Amino acid sequence: MQQLKGIKILVVDDEPNILQFLEIGLQNEGFEVRTAQDGISALNHIKQFQPHVVILDVMMPGMDGFEVCRMLKKTENVAVIMLTARDEVDDRVKGLNLGADDYMVKPFSFEELLARIYARIRNQFPNLFGEVVIGPFTIDDRRREIKFEDRLLDLSPTEYELLKFLVLNHGLVLSKTMILDKVWGYDFGGEQN
């Protein structure tokens, strides 16, 4: 795994043992970590700490994780990984539909959680990695360059954004609306075909 300096993670769980385990484990991986034991504290931490990733339990006193996720996704550019004992399909679907980027069930593997954190960071914040290599493509977000099999591609800014979006989401079915929103923005007024 690649260590990233400056990546901030907020862990939200009402179980002190899980908070301590994750805080120590994630700090040992080089992340800057804060913790919260309930939803309201989590929202306060998010405004001040501005994390890249939130690991969020569902069952907490006061405001539950579903409500925290819903509120976060309205205003923040943050990856949310729900980590909870609630393992019913309906709960997973609800979390993902509210905007969670991933959903893991307790008990969990720390190594798997770590892999999911890196995957979320790669997808949501690719410029934090400098160069990202996916298959034959190398994406350098700082220079806004893409190489295919070590050959630099001559791309317009829009072509760069489109190819980057497609490569970073390889293997996923992407609707035309998703592509238009991500590459051209919501106010795109041109021909859509």
mmCIF file of N, CA and C in Angstrom, residues 39-151:
data_model
loop_
_atom_site.group_PDB
_atom_site.id
_atom_site.type_symbol
_atom_site.label_atom_id
_atom_site.label_comp_id
_atom_site.label_asym_id
_atom_site.label_seq_id
_atom_site.Cartn_x
_atom_site.Cartn_y
_atom_site.Cartn_z
ATOM 1 N N GLY A 39 -23.380 11.241 15.884
ATOM 2 C CA GLY A 39 -23.577 11.947 14.625
ATOM 3 C C GLY A 39 -23.396 13.447 14.708
ATOM 4 N N ILE A 40 -23.878 14.055 15.771
ATOM 5 C CA ILE A 40 -23.772 15.508 15.894
ATOM 6 C C ILE A 40 -22.310 15.925 16.049
ATOM 7 N N SER A 41 -21.552 15.199 16.874
ATOM 8 C CA SER A 41 -20.116 15.481 17.003
ATOM 9 C C SER A 41 -19.412 15.294 15.670
ATOM 10 N N ALA A 42 -19.838 14.280 14.927
ATOM 11 C CA ALA A 42 -19.227 14.019 13.613
ATOM 12 C C ALA A 42 -19.403 15.214 12.692
ATOM 13 N N LEU A 43 -20.610 15.761 12.629
ATOM 14 C CA LEU A 43 -20.862 16.905 11.748
ATOM 15 C C LEU A 43 -20.020 18.113 12.166
ATOM 16 N N ASN A 44 -19.842 18.318 13.465
ATOM 17 C CA ASN A 44 -18.987 19.412 13.942
ATOM 18 C C ASN A 44 -17.532 19.190 13.551
ATOM 19 N N HIS A 45 -17.045 17.955 13.706
ATOM 20 C CA HIS A 45 -15.662 17.630 13.320
ATOM 21 C C HIS A 45 -15.450 17.846 11.823
ATOM 22 N N ILE A 46 -16.435 17.496 11.033
ATOM 23 C CA ILE A 46 -16.292 17.588 9.578
ATOM 24 C C ILE A 46 -16.082 19.036 9.152
ATOM 25 N N LYS A 47 -16.818 19.950 9.743
ATOM 26 C CA LYS A 47 -16.657 21.366 9.395
ATOM 27 C C LYS A 47 -15.245 21.867 9.734
ATOM 28 N N GLN A 48 -14.711 21.445 10.882
ATOM 29 C CA GLN A 48 -13.399 21.926 11.329
ATOM 30 C C GLN A 48 -12.246 21.139 10.710
ATOM 31 N N PHE A 49 -12.380 19.817 10.644
ATOM 32 C CA PHE A 49 -11.287 18.924 10.248
ATOM 33 C C PHE A 49 -11.198 18.736 8.738
ATOM 34 N N GLN A 50 -12.313 18.812 8.042
ATOM 35 C CA GLN A 50 -12.417 18.631 6.592
ATOM 36 C C GLN A 50 -11.729 17.345 6.124
ATOM 37 N N PRO A 51 -12.260 16.193 6.560
ATOM 38 C CA PRO A 51 -11.640 14.917 6.201
ATOM 39 C C PRO A 51 -11.851 14.559 4.733
ATOM 40 N N HIS A 52 -10.966 13.706 4.224
ATOM 41 C CA HIS A 52 -11.129 13.143 2.885
ATOM 42 C C HIS A 52 -12.062 11.938 2.927
ATOM 43 N N VAL A 53 -12.003 11.187 4.040
ATOM 44 C CA VAL A 53 -12.791 9.963 4.201
ATOM 45 C C VAL A 53 -13.454 9.983 5.571
ATOM 46 N N VAL A 54 -14.723 9.549 5.617
ATOM 47 C CA VAL A 54 -15.435 9.353 6.879
ATOM 48 C C VAL A 54 -15.809 7.880 6.962
ATOM 49 N N ILE A 55 -15.379 7.230 8.040
ATOM 50 C CA ILE A 55 -15.793 5.857 8.326
ATOM 51 C C ILE A 55 -16.909 5.977 9.343
ATOM 52 N N LEU A 56 -18.103 5.511 8.974
ATOM 53 C CA LEU A 56 -19.320 5.887 9.685
ATOM 54 C C LEU A 56 -20.135 4.674 10.118
ATOM 55 N N ASP A 57 -20.367 4.559 11.427
ATOM 56 C CA ASP A 57 -21.269 3.542 11.969
ATOM 57 C C ASP A 57 -22.706 4.009 11.736
ATOM 58 N N VAL A 58 -23.648 3.083 11.766
ATOM 59 C CA VAL A 58 -25.050 3.453 11.589
ATOM 60 C C VAL A 58 -25.726 3.671 12.933
ATOM 61 N N MET A 59 -25.606 2.695 13.828
ATOM 62 C CA MET A 59 -26.351 2.728 15.091
ATOM 63 C C MET A 59 -25.580 3.532 16.134
ATOM 64 N N MET A 60 -26.003 4.795 16.301
ATOM 65 C CA MET A 60 -25.368 5.688 17.274
ATOM 66 C C MET A 60 -26.453 6.483 17.982
ATOM 67 N N PRO A 61 -26.160 6.983 19.185
ATOM 68 C CA PRO A 61 -27.153 7.798 19.887
ATOM 69 C C PRO A 61 -27.390 9.125 19.164
ATOM 70 N N GLY A 62 -28.584 9.656 19.344
ATOM 71 C CA GLY A 62 -28.909 10.939 18.707
ATOM 72 C C GLY A 62 -29.164 10.759 17.233
ATOM 73 N N MET A 63 -28.271 11.235 16.423
ATOM 74 C CA MET A 63 -28.400 11.160 14.964
ATOM 75 C C MET A 63 -27.697 9.899 14.459
ATOM 76 N N ASP A 64 -28.426 9.050 13.738
ATOM 77 C CA ASP A 64 -27.799 7.815 13.254
ATOM 78 C C ASP A 64 -26.938 8.076 12.015
ATOM 79 N N GLY A 65 -26.166 7.066 11.633
ATOM 80 C CA GLY A 65 -25.240 7.198 10.517
ATOM 81 C C GLY A 65 -25.910 7.462 9.188
ATOM 82 N N PHE A 66 -27.117 6.934 8.997
ATOM 83 C CA PHE A 66 -27.830 7.196 7.748
ATOM 84 C C PHE A 66 -28.099 8.691 7.589
ATOM 85 N N GLU A 67 -28.558 9.323 8.657
ATOM 86 C CA GLU A 67 -28.860 10.760 8.606
ATOM 87 C C GLU A 67 -27.578 11.579 8.432
ATOM 88 N N VAL A 68 -26.507 11.179 9.115
ATOM 89 C CA VAL A 68 -25.222 11.872 8.956
ATOM 90 C C VAL A 68 -24.771 11.790 7.500
ATOM 91 N N CYS A 69 -24.861 10.598 6.917
ATOM 92 C CA CYS A 69 -24.459 10.404 5.520
ATOM 93 C C CYS A 69 -25.286 11.292 4.588
ATOM 94 N N ARG A 70 -26.593 11.297 4.791
ATOM 95 C CA ARG A 70 -27.479 12.112 3.947
ATOM 96 C C ARG A 70 -27.086 13.584 4.016
ATOM 97 N N MET A 71 -26.835 14.079 5.214
ATOM 98 C CA MET A 71 -26.482 15.487 5.379
ATOM 99 C C MET A 71 -25.107 15.791 4.778
ATOM 100 N N LEU A 72 -24.156 14.887 4.981
ATOM 101 C CA LEU A 72 -22.805 15.082 4.440
ATOM 102 C C LEU A 72 -22.806 15.200 2.929
ATOM 103 N N LYS A 73 -23.496 14.285 2.294
ATOM 104 C CA LYS A 73 -23.438 14.206 0.839
ATOM 105 C C LYS A 73 -24.125 15.390 0.162
ATOM 106 N N LYS A 74 -24.927 16.139 0.913
ATOM 107 C CA LYS A 74 -25.548 17.344 0.350
ATOM 108 C C LYS A 74 -24.538 18.475 0.184
ATOM 109 N N THR A 75 -23.539 18.523 1.081
ATOM 110 C CA THR A 75 -22.671 19.701 1.104
ATOM 111 C C THR A 75 -21.176 19.424 1.009
ATOM 112 N N GLU A 76 -20.736 18.207 1.269
ATOM 113 C CA GLU A 76 -19.303 17.939 1.374
ATOM 114 C C GLU A 76 -18.807 17.016 0.269
ATOM 115 N N ASN A 77 -17.579 17.244 -0.170
ATOM 116 C CA ASN A 77 -16.906 16.327 -1.089
ATOM 117 C C ASN A 77 -16.047 15.406 -0.236
ATOM 118 N N VAL A 78 -16.663 14.365 0.292
ATOM 119 C CA VAL A 78 -15.989 13.444 1.194
ATOM 120 C C VAL A 78 -16.435 12.028 0.850
ATOM 121 N N ALA A 79 -15.501 11.093 0.931
ATOM 122 C CA ALA A 79 -15.839 9.686 0.714
ATOM 123 C C ALA A 79 -16.386 9.124 2.023
ATOM 124 N N VAL A 80 -17.527 8.456 1.951
ATOM 125 C CA VAL A 80 -18.152 7.872 3.138
ATOM 126 C C VAL A 80 -18.141 6.358 3.011
ATOM 127 N N ILE A 81 -17.523 5.711 4.003
ATOM 128 C CA ILE A 81 -17.543 4.253 4.092
ATOM 129 C C ILE A 81 -18.340 3.904 5.339
ATOM 130 N N MET A 82 -19.496 3.282 5.153
ATOM 131 C CA MET A 82 -20.295 2.867 6.298
ATOM 132 C C MET A 82 -19.714 1.560 6.821
ATOM 133 N N LEU A 83 -19.494 1.502 8.139
ATOM 134 C CA LEU A 83 -18.926 0.332 8.805
ATOM 135 C C LEU A 83 -19.836 0.025 9.982
ATOM 136 N N THR A 84 -20.652 -1.016 9.844
ATOM 137 C CA THR A 84 -21.730 -1.225 10.790
ATOM 138 C C THR A 84 -22.060 -2.700 10.964
ATOM 139 N N ALA A 85 -22.729 -3.003 12.056
ATOM 140 C CA ALA A 85 -23.212 -4.365 12.296
ATOM 141 C C ALA A 85 -24.503 -4.633 11.531
ATOM 142 N N ARG A 86 -25.108 -3.607 10.988
ATOM 143 C CA ARG A 86 -26.379 -3.788 10.255
ATOM 144 C C ARG A 86 -26.073 -4.394 8.893
ATOM 145 N N ASP A 87 -26.422 -5.667 8.764
ATOM 146 C CA ASP A 87 -26.013 -6.428 7.586
ATOM 147 C C ASP A 87 -27.144 -6.795 6.641
ATOM 148 N N GLU A 88 -28.335 -6.311 6.884
ATOM 149 C CA GLU A 88 -29.457 -6.615 5.993
ATOM 150 C C GLU A 88 -29.278 -5.896 4.655
ATOM 151 N N VAL A 89 -29.751 -6.531 3.607
ATOM 152 C CA VAL A 89 -29.661 -5.939 2.269
ATOM 153 C C VAL A 89 -30.348 -4.576 2.247
ATOM 154 N N ASP A 90 -31.496 -4.459 2.906
ATOM 155 C CA ASP A 90 -32.215 -3.179 2.933
ATOM 156 C C ASP A 90 -31.355 -2.064 3.536
ATOM 157 N N ASP A 91 -30.584 -2.393 4.577
ATOM 158 C CA ASP A 91 -29.710 -1.394 5.199
ATOM 159 C C ASP A 91 -28.597 -0.975 4.246
ATOM 160 N N ARG A 92 -27.988 -1.957 3.573
ATOM 161 C CA ARG A 92 -26.913 -1.643 2.619
ATOM 162 C C ARG A 92 -27.432 -0.759 1.493
ATOM 163 N N VAL A 93 -28.594 -1.139 0.959
ATOM 164 C CA VAL A 93 -29.191 -0.360 -0.135
ATOM 165 C C VAL A 93 -29.513 1.052 0.346
ATOM 166 N N LYS A 94 -30.071 1.165 1.544
ATOM 167 C CA LYS A 94 -30.398 2.488 2.083
ATOM 168 C C LYS A 94 -29.140 3.350 2.207
ATOM 169 N N GLY A 95 -28.075 2.789 2.770
ATOM 170 C CA GLY A 95 -26.830 3.543 2.926
ATOM 171 C C GLY A 95 -26.266 4.005 1.598
ATOM 172 N N LEU A 96 -26.225 3.101 0.638
ATOM 173 C CA LEU A 96 -25.687 3.457 -0.679
ATOM 174 C C LEU A 96 -26.581 4.471 -1.385
ATOM 175 N N ASN A 97 -27.894 4.319 -1.249
ATOM 176 C CA ASN A 97 -28.814 5.278 -1.870
ATOM 177 C C ASN A 97 -28.737 6.665 -1.228
ATOM 178 N N LEU A 98 -28.340 6.721 0.032
ATOM 179 C CA LEU A 98 -28.181 8.017 0.700
ATOM 180 C C LEU A 98 -26.856 8.684 0.361
ATOM 181 N N GLY A 99 -26.000 7.972 -0.390
ATOM 182 C CA GLY A 99 -24.755 8.588 -0.843
ATOM 183 C C GLY A 99 -23.484 7.938 -0.342
ATOM 184 N N ALA A 100 -23.584 6.904 0.501
ATOM 185 C CA ALA A 100 -22.364 6.228 0.962
ATOM 186 C C ALA A 100 -21.617 5.687 -0.253
ATOM 187 N N ASP A 101 -20.302 5.802 -0.216
ATOM 188 C CA ASP A 101 -19.473 5.315 -1.313
ATOM 189 C C ASP A 101 -19.165 3.837 -1.175
ATOM 190 N N ASP A 102 -19.294 3.318 0.038
ATOM 191 C CA ASP A 102 -19.014 1.910 0.297
ATOM 192 C C ASP A 102 -19.740 1.519 1.574
ATOM 193 N N TYR A 103 -19.914 0.209 1.778
ATOM 194 C CA TYR A 103 -20.644 -0.297 2.941
ATOM 195 C C TYR A 103 -19.981 -1.589 3.371
ATOM 196 N N MET A 104 -19.457 -1.632 4.591
ATOM 197 C CA MET A 104 -18.835 -2.835 5.149
ATOM 198 C C MET A 104 -19.573 -3.242 6.414
ATOM 199 N N VAL A 105 -19.604 -4.556 6.644
ATOM 200 C CA VAL A 105 -20.312 -5.095 7.798
ATOM 201 C C VAL A 105 -19.303 -5.577 8.842
ATOM 202 N N LYS A 106 -19.595 -5.288 10.112
ATOM 203 C CA LYS A 106 -18.799 -5.788 11.232
ATOM 204 C C LYS A 106 -19.208 -7.229 11.514
ATOM 205 N N PRO A 107 -18.309 -8.095 11.955
ATOM 206 C CA PRO A 107 -16.877 -7.885 12.114
ATOM 207 C C PRO A 107 -16.214 -7.705 10.752
ATOM 208 N N PHE A 108 -15.070 -7.034 10.736
ATOM 209 C CA PHE A 108 -14.435 -6.660 9.476
ATOM 210 C C PHE A 108 -12.942 -6.927 9.538
ATOM 211 N N SER A 109 -12.331 -6.968 8.374
ATOM 212 C CA SER A 109 -10.884 -7.110 8.249
ATOM 213 C C SER A 109 -10.288 -5.711 8.099
ATOM 214 N N PHE A 110 -9.296 -5.389 8.921
ATOM 215 C CA PHE A 110 -8.650 -4.084 8.817
ATOM 216 C C PHE A 110 -7.992 -3.917 7.453
ATOM 217 N N GLU A 111 -7.381 -4.991 6.944
ATOM 218 C CA GLU A 111 -6.715 -4.927 5.641
ATOM 219 C C GLU A 111 -7.716 -4.610 4.533
ATOM 220 N N GLU A 112 -8.908 -5.207 4.610
ATOM 221 C CA GLU A 112 -9.932 -4.920 3.604
ATOM 222 C C GLU A 112 -10.413 -3.476 3.729
ATOM 223 N N LEU A 113 -10.626 -3.015 4.952
ATOM 224 C CA LEU A 113 -11.033 -1.623 5.147
ATOM 225 C C LEU A 113 -9.984 -0.682 4.572
ATOM 226 N N LEU A 114 -8.721 -0.975 4.821
ATOM 227 C CA LEU A 114 -7.633 -0.153 4.301
ATOM 228 C C LEU A 114 -7.648 -0.129 2.775
ATOM 229 N N ALA A 115 -7.850 -1.278 2.159
ATOM 230 C CA ALA A 115 -7.919 -1.342 0.695
ATOM 231 C C ALA A 115 -9.086 -0.513 0.171
ATOM 232 N N ARG A 116 -10.208 -0.562 0.862
ATOM 233 C CA ARG A 116 -11.376 0.223 0.440
ATOM 234 C C ARG A 116 -11.129 1.723 0.617
ATOM 235 N N ILE A 117 -10.424 2.097 1.667
ATOM 236 C CA ILE A 117 -10.072 3.508 1.865
ATOM 237 C C ILE A 117 -9.214 3.991 0.703
ATOM 238 N N TYR A 118 -8.181 3.229 0.355
ATOM 239 C CA TYR A 118 -7.314 3.622 -0.764
ATOM 240 C C TYR A 118 -8.098 3.686 -2.074
ATOM 241 N N ALA A 119 -9.020 2.749 -2.279
ATOM 242 C CA ALA A 119 -9.832 2.771 -3.503
ATOM 243 C C ALA A 119 -10.685 4.036 -3.565
ATOM 244 N N ARG A 120 -11.296 4.409 -2.457
ATOM 245 C CA ARG A 120 -12.117 5.625 -2.415
ATOM 246 C C ARG A 120 -11.259 6.853 -2.693
ATOM 247 N N ILE A 121 -10.071 6.913 -2.088
ATOM 248 C CA ILE A 121 -9.191 8.067 -2.290
ATOM 249 C C ILE A 121 -8.750 8.139 -3.748
ATOM 250 N N ARG A 122 -8.379 6.995 -4.326
ATOM 251 C CA ARG A 122 -7.971 6.976 -5.739
ATOM 252 C C ARG A 122 -9.086 7.485 -6.636
ATOM 253 N N ASN A 123 -10.320 7.073 -6.371
ATOM 254 C CA ASN A 123 -11.441 7.467 -7.227
ATOM 255 C C ASN A 123 -11.873 8.905 -6.998
ATOM 256 N N GLN A 124 -11.907 9.335 -5.749
ATOM 257 C CA GLN A 124 -12.456 10.653 -5.444
ATOM 258 C C GLN A 124 -11.401 11.762 -5.430
ATOM 259 N N PHE A 125 -10.161 11.407 -5.106
ATOM 260 C CA PHE A 125 -9.088 12.399 -5.001
ATOM 261 C C PHE A 125 -7.846 11.913 -5.740
ATOM 262 N N PRO A 126 -7.930 11.643 -7.035
ATOM 263 C CA PRO A 126 -6.783 11.056 -7.739
ATOM 264 C C PRO A 126 -5.549 11.953 -7.747
ATOM 265 N N ASN A 127 -5.732 13.258 -7.636
ATOM 266 C CA ASN A 127 -4.567 14.153 -7.665
ATOM 267 C C ASN A 127 -3.704 14.026 -6.413
ATOM 268 N N LEU A 128 -4.208 13.404 -5.370
ATOM 269 C CA LEU A 128 -3.405 13.201 -4.166
ATOM 270 C C LEU A 128 -2.326 12.146 -4.381
ATOM 271 N N PHE A 129 -2.495 11.318 -5.370
ATOM 272 C CA PHE A 129 -1.538 10.263 -5.649
ATOM 273 C C PHE A 129 -0.476 10.703 -6.642
ATOM 274 N N GLY A 130 -0.599 11.884 -7.226
ATOM 275 C CA GLY A 130 0.317 12.249 -8.305
ATOM 276 C C GLY A 130 -0.081 11.459 -9.532
ATOM 277 N N GLU A 131 0.652 10.413 -9.821
ATOM 278 C CA GLU A 131 0.317 9.565 -10.962
ATOM 279 C C GLU A 131 -0.470 8.350 -10.487
ATOM 280 N N VAL A 132 -1.517 8.038 -11.224
ATOM 281 C CA VAL A 132 -2.311 6.844 -10.971
ATOM 282 C C VAL A 132 -2.167 5.956 -12.191
ATOM 283 N N VAL A 133 -1.811 4.697 -11.981
ATOM 284 C CA VAL A 133 -1.656 3.749 -13.084
ATOM 285 C C VAL A 133 -2.794 2.750 -13.008
ATOM 286 N N ILE A 134 -3.566 2.678 -14.087
ATOM 287 C CA ILE A 134 -4.662 1.723 -14.196
ATOM 288 C C ILE A 134 -4.527 1.047 -15.547
ATOM 289 N N GLY A 135 -4.164 -0.226 -15.525
ATOM 290 C CA GLY A 135 -3.946 -0.950 -16.774
ATOM 291 C C GLY A 135 -2.864 -0.255 -17.575
ATOM 292 N N PRO A 136 -3.113 -0.009 -18.872
ATOM 293 C CA PRO A 136 -2.099 0.637 -19.712
ATOM 294 C C PRO A 136 -2.080 2.165 -19.580
ATOM 295 N N PHE A 137 -2.975 2.726 -18.758
ATOM 296 C CA PHE A 137 -3.096 4.179 -18.626
ATOM 297 C C PHE A 137 -2.349 4.690 -17.396
ATOM 298 N N THR A 138 -1.660 5.822 -17.552
ATOM 299 C CA THR A 138 -1.051 6.546 -16.441
ATOM 300 C C THR A 138 -1.646 7.945 -16.447
ATOM 301 N N ILE A 139 -2.319 8.292 -15.345
ATOM 302 C CA ILE A 139 -2.970 9.597 -15.234
ATOM 303 C C ILE A 139 -2.171 10.448 -14.260
ATOM 304 N N ASP A 140 -1.725 11.606 -14.722
ATOM 305 C CA ASP A 140 -1.015 12.566 -13.878
ATOM 306 C C ASP A 140 -1.903 13.798 -13.771
ATOM 307 N N ASP A 141 -2.649 13.883 -12.673
ATOM 308 C CA ASP A 141 -3.622 14.964 -12.519
ATOM 309 C C ASP A 141 -2.948 16.308 -12.287
ATOM 310 N N ARG A 142 -1.760 16.314 -11.727
ATOM 311 C CA ARG A 142 -1.064 17.588 -11.498
ATOM 312 C C ARG A 142 -0.679 18.242 -12.815
ATOM 313 N N ARG A 143 -0.216 17.436 -13.759
ATOM 314 C CA ARG A 143 0.161 17.960 -15.079
ATOM 315 C C ARG A 143 -0.985 17.901 -16.078
ATOM 316 N N ARG A 144 -2.069 17.247 -15.679
ATOM 317 C CA ARG A 144 -3.236 17.040 -16.549
ATOM 318 C C ARG A 144 -2.813 16.315 -17.826
ATOM 319 N N GLU A 145 -2.097 15.200 -17.622
ATOM 320 C CA GLU A 145 -1.615 14.385 -18.735
ATOM 321 C C GLU A 145 -2.049 12.938 -18.539
ATOM 322 N N ILE A 146 -2.290 12.273 -19.667
ATOM 323 C CA ILE A 146 -2.575 10.839 -19.646
ATOM 324 C C ILE A 146 -1.653 10.171 -20.649
ATOM 325 N N LYS A 147 -1.037 9.083 -20.183
ATOM 326 C CA LYS A 147 -0.202 8.276 -21.071
ATOM 327 C C LYS A 147 -0.895 6.938 -21.288
ATOM 328 N N PHE A 148 -0.786 6.443 -22.516
ATOM 329 C CA PHE A 148 -1.264 5.105 -22.843
ATOM 330 C C PHE A 148 -0.048 4.295 -23.257
ATOM 331 N N GLU A 149 0.237 3.242 -22.503
ATOM 332 C CA GLU A 149 1.423 2.419 -22.737
ATOM 333 C C GLU A 149 2.676 3.292 -22.856
ATOM 334 N N ASP A 150 2.841 4.205 -21.894
ATOM 335 C CA ASP A 150 3.996 5.118 -21.804
ATOM 336 C C ASP A 150 4.084 6.132 -22.939
ATOM 337 N N ARG A 151 3.028 6.268 -23.742
ATOM 338 C CA ARG A 151 3.007 7.263 -24.818
ATOM 339 C C ARG A 151 2.037 8.376 -24.416
#
